[in-house]
Amino acid sequence: MKDKRIGVLMGGLSAERDVSIKSGMAVHQALLKRGYDSTAIDVRHSVADVLREERIEVAFVALHGRYGEDGCIQGLLELMQIPYTGSGVLASALAMHKLYAKQAFSAAGLLTTPFVAVQRGATITPEQLPFGLPAVVKPVQEGSSVGVAIVKQAAELAPSLDEAFRYDRIALVEQYVKGQEVQVGILNDRAIGAIEIIPKKEFYDYEAKYADGMAEHVFPARLAAELYETVQQLGVQAHRALGCSGYSRVDFLVTEQGDCYVLEVNTLPGMTALSLLPEIALKGAGLSFEDLVEEILSTAGLKTGSGA
């Protein structure tokens, strides 16, 4: 890869733009340190022109959220015949769409939290929820907990849905499940460890993810040995259920009874100083940040027709 011109795609047009820039710059600097011909590209509507002008031969996708994590940029790269890191068009789109991802997880025999999908303009009352309150409200296609709220009182449901509808025309109302927040790192389609997140706030929201000191990370996750192995195996199953390739991070809630609820698969997990995949890679597989970036880069390719 060192004879290739590598474009690190970052920024983008989503609500996670600032985080993506941090991820992208960290990746870009790591590649430069390892002697790669890397250039940082802030993704805008003119990204196709920039890729041509910069003569990019391989794309390291460090985008988060819409247009970057949902299959859009992957489709463009396929059309331009530029190999790229991460999952392909279909897997990216499925993982980003929480409703379709849940359906795929269920079809694969994985446990997901009970939910109701609500269209913008529709109304729903707590009495109509088969699982009642508390519940979690989230937009169907956002990451980093953007637009997510825990609803405990009936009066909170409507405004929480309104907030979720700011980001998408469909919102999910999920049963609130109390459990340990455990996230499994996947690299080269195998589990490399599971980390536990203990947020200082009620749940692992945007601030807890990106503000230093707002969450405690425990590696390995505080699970019995057999359950620890189980959650890693389930992480690989979730990754494969969506057809993901290369790497991902799979988020779970693990209850006291040992039930492992898969929440989502992040096909382009954060690569910032506080991000979880780099920490899992270091503590679980002995890979430095630069090692991890190189390993991810080595998986770059075109996915159309390959089954990835």
XYZ file of C-alpha atoms in Angstrom:
308
model
C 0.000 0.000 0.000
C 2.949 2.386 0.438
C 3.124 2.950 -3.311
C -0.560 4.006 -3.355
C -2.042 7.471 -2.876
C -4.372 7.117 0.116
C -7.213 9.502 0.821
C -8.517 9.622 4.391
C -12.179 10.599 4.055
C -13.423 12.610 7.028
C -15.837 15.328 8.082
C -18.821 14.834 5.866
C -22.348 16.193 6.130
C -23.796 14.366 9.137
C -24.453 15.348 12.745
C -21.220 13.501 13.597
C -18.997 15.709 11.431
C -16.793 16.988 14.278
C -16.113 13.498 15.614
C -15.320 12.279 12.096
C -12.709 15.007 11.657
C -11.016 13.885 14.872
C -11.066 10.254 13.715
C -9.810 11.144 10.265
C -6.954 13.344 11.425
C -5.801 10.666 13.868
C -5.806 8.079 11.055
C -4.071 10.482 8.654
C -1.287 11.216 11.138
C -0.829 7.502 11.864
C -0.450 6.755 8.158
C 2.077 9.551 7.718
C 4.098 8.213 10.657
C 4.206 4.796 8.999
C 5.445 6.263 5.714
C 2.245 6.182 3.645
C 1.345 8.745 0.979
C -1.747 9.954 2.800
C -3.876 13.028 2.232
C -6.786 14.250 4.366
C -10.018 14.888 2.454
C -12.933 16.780 3.996
C -15.935 15.186 2.321
C -18.375 17.638 0.749
C -20.790 17.412 -2.175
C -17.804 17.780 -4.524
C -15.970 14.757 -3.114
C -15.919 12.891 -6.451
C -14.082 15.790 -8.094
C -11.597 15.963 -5.209
C -10.891 12.228 -5.404
C -10.080 12.613 -9.096
C -7.982 15.754 -8.632
C -5.986 14.165 -5.811
C -5.568 10.954 -7.829
C -6.693 8.871 -4.854
C -6.043 5.153 -5.318
C -7.275 3.835 -1.941
C -9.809 5.404 0.435
C -9.602 5.039 4.212
C -13.155 5.872 5.252
C -13.208 7.702 8.590
C -16.696 9.141 8.174
C -19.497 8.708 10.704
C -23.244 8.973 10.248
C -25.267 9.786 7.152
C -23.651 9.755 3.724
C -20.516 8.151 5.138
C -21.600 5.186 7.214
C -24.833 4.340 5.422
C -23.570 3.055 2.070
C -23.628 6.356 0.159
C -19.883 7.013 -0.004
C -19.276 3.289 -0.454
C -21.474 3.307 -3.560
C -19.584 6.273 -4.981
C -16.242 4.567 -4.371
C -17.499 1.398 -6.050
C -18.542 3.402 -9.110
C -15.158 5.150 -9.204
C -13.372 1.815 -8.710
C -11.468 3.102 -5.678
C -10.814 0.360 -3.085
C -11.913 1.387 0.405
C -11.834 0.266 4.021
C -14.808 -1.069 5.950
C -18.005 -2.749 4.872
C -19.693 -2.566 1.492
C -22.819 -0.736 0.373
C -25.480 -3.175 1.600
C -23.865 -4.003 4.953
C -23.264 -0.311 5.649
C -26.860 0.603 4.818
C -28.274 -2.242 6.916
C -26.126 -1.456 9.940
C -27.028 2.238 9.821
C -30.770 1.539 9.628
C -31.680 0.345 13.123
C -35.024 -1.128 12.087
C -33.667 -3.260 9.247
C -30.647 -4.206 11.349
C -32.958 -5.490 14.091
C -34.836 -7.570 11.544
C -31.578 -9.061 10.272
C -30.394 -9.792 13.819
C -33.669 -11.518 14.672
C -33.495 -13.591 11.487
C -30.018 -14.714 12.551
C -31.319 -15.804 15.967
C -29.793 -12.894 17.895
C -31.573 -11.281 20.831
C -32.765 -7.670 20.362
C -34.809 -5.393 22.581
C -38.578 -5.326 21.877
C -39.558 -2.188 19.961
C -42.218 -0.208 18.125
C -41.422 1.780 14.962
C -43.165 5.164 14.728
C -43.503 7.230 11.546
C -43.160 11.021 11.684
C -46.671 12.478 11.964
C -48.035 9.472 13.817
C -48.846 9.509 17.509
C -48.349 6.834 20.118
C -49.137 6.756 23.816
C -47.399 4.818 26.577
C -50.511 2.638 26.835
C -49.929 1.497 23.246
C -46.428 0.254 24.036
C -46.574 -3.503 24.733
C -43.653 -3.147 27.141
C -44.676 0.147 28.767
C -42.245 2.610 30.326
C -39.398 3.241 30.770
C -38.473 3.148 27.093
C -35.692 4.367 24.841
C -36.501 6.627 21.895
C -34.039 6.971 19.015
C -33.997 8.038 15.361
C -33.701 5.062 13.055
C -30.616 6.309 11.198
C -28.233 8.249 13.432
C -25.129 7.278 15.362
C -23.261 8.449 18.478
C -26.546 8.465 20.429
C -27.690 11.589 18.565
C -31.381 12.189 19.265
C -31.617 9.377 21.832
C -33.614 9.762 25.046
C -34.758 7.586 27.935
C -38.457 8.140 28.597
C -39.626 7.473 32.141
C -42.792 9.558 32.347
C -45.728 9.586 29.938
C -45.330 13.326 29.341
C -41.782 12.795 28.038
C -42.735 10.482 25.164
C -44.086 13.027 22.658
C -41.219 15.556 22.990
C -38.669 12.736 22.811
C -40.247 11.522 19.576
C -40.225 15.093 18.219
C -36.499 15.281 18.929
C -35.857 11.956 17.201
C -37.882 13.124 14.193
C -35.487 16.023 13.767
C -33.017 13.457 12.447
C -35.199 10.906 10.668
C -38.779 10.268 9.552
C -38.866 7.006 11.563
C -38.169 6.624 15.259
C -37.799 3.477 17.326
C -39.314 3.175 20.774
C -37.526 0.309 22.495
C -38.056 -1.404 25.799
C -35.580 -0.111 28.352
C -33.310 -2.965 29.411
C -31.004 -2.552 32.377
C -27.632 -4.187 31.887
C -23.918 -3.799 31.383
C -22.908 -1.884 28.258
C -20.446 -4.208 26.530
C -18.839 -3.542 23.162
C -17.029 -6.159 21.090
C -14.232 -5.242 18.699
C -14.121 -7.092 15.376
C -11.001 -7.053 13.193
C -10.470 -9.206 10.125
C -13.875 -10.706 10.886
C -12.890 -12.100 14.291
C -13.434 -10.829 17.831
C -10.407 -9.213 19.481
C -11.967 -8.429 22.860
C -14.917 -6.975 24.739
C -14.855 -3.754 26.748
C -17.386 -2.538 29.309
C -18.560 1.065 29.448
C -19.701 2.597 32.733
C -21.102 6.057 31.891
C -21.155 8.743 34.578
C -24.588 9.753 33.272
C -27.673 7.549 32.958
C -26.621 6.111 29.616
C -23.772 6.231 27.135
C -24.848 9.406 25.316
C -22.951 11.735 22.962
C -21.222 13.586 25.801
C -20.178 10.373 27.535
C -18.685 9.092 24.275
C -16.620 12.142 23.404
C -15.946 14.129 26.596
C -12.975 12.942 28.631
C -13.893 11.641 32.080
C -17.583 11.066 31.326
C -17.317 7.271 31.144
C -15.166 4.557 32.671
C -13.777 1.882 30.354
C -13.164 -1.571 31.830
C -11.191 -4.112 29.826
C -11.842 -6.956 29.776
C -15.546 -6.515 30.447
C -16.577 -7.728 33.901
C -18.256 -10.936 32.777
C -17.804 -14.552 33.772
C -15.339 -16.283 31.461
C -17.973 -18.316 29.635
C -20.254 -15.291 29.152
C -17.283 -13.220 27.961
C -16.593 -15.783 25.236
C -20.295 -15.948 24.390
C -20.637 -12.197 23.858
C -17.576 -12.223 21.583
C -19.080 -15.051 19.518
C -22.374 -13.162 19.315
C -20.466 -10.088 18.176
C -19.028 -12.015 15.234
C -22.495 -13.400 14.455
C -23.998 -9.891 14.404
C -21.148 -8.643 12.190
C -21.777 -11.496 9.761
C -25.575 -11.232 9.927
C -25.346 -7.837 8.230
C -22.656 -8.970 5.793
C -19.998 -6.690 7.300
C -16.360 -6.978 6.322
C -12.976 -5.864 7.605
C -13.775 -4.459 11.013
C -16.593 -3.179 13.201
C -17.659 -2.629 16.787
C -20.752 -4.440 18.079
C -22.663 -2.980 21.025
C -24.524 -5.136 23.561
C -26.527 -4.855 26.754
C -25.799 -7.823 29.017
C -28.300 -8.438 31.824
C -27.723 -9.991 35.238
C -29.381 -13.135 33.875
C -26.767 -13.368 31.126
C -29.018 -12.299 28.256
C -27.023 -10.515 25.541
C -29.101 -7.968 23.642
C -27.391 -6.753 20.473
C -27.985 -3.022 20.068
C -26.131 -2.200 16.866
C -23.116 -2.825 14.677
C -20.904 0.177 14.021
C -19.310 -0.406 10.617
C -17.062 2.662 10.957
C -16.321 2.913 14.682
C -14.602 5.972 16.080
C -10.847 6.304 15.815
C -10.296 9.161 18.280
C -8.206 9.245 21.442
C -11.262 8.201 23.478
C -12.578 5.647 20.984
C -13.234 2.084 22.011
C -11.950 0.026 19.083
C -8.362 1.337 19.412
C -8.476 0.575 23.150
C -9.801 -2.939 22.531
C -7.140 -3.501 19.845
C -4.349 -2.407 22.184
C -5.490 -4.296 25.281
C -7.014 -7.305 23.553
C -4.677 -7.855 20.612
C -1.547 -5.851 21.466
C -2.021 -3.528 18.484
C -0.940 0.102 18.785
C -3.087 2.758 17.130
C -0.737 2.823 14.145
C -0.808 -0.988 13.975
C -4.598 -0.931 13.961
C -4.744 1.679 11.204
C -2.338 -0.367 9.061
C -4.333 -3.542 9.682
C -7.570 -1.824 8.656
C -5.905 -0.349 5.573
C -4.762 -3.808 4.524
C -8.416 -4.888 4.263
C -9.306 -2.191 1.699
C -10.966 -3.427 -1.442
C -13.979 -3.236 -3.742
C -16.940 -5.190 -2.428
C -19.388 -5.301 -5.334
C -19.778 -8.876 -6.491
C -17.420 -10.199 -3.835
C -20.119 -11.107 -1.330
C -18.632 -8.739 1.254
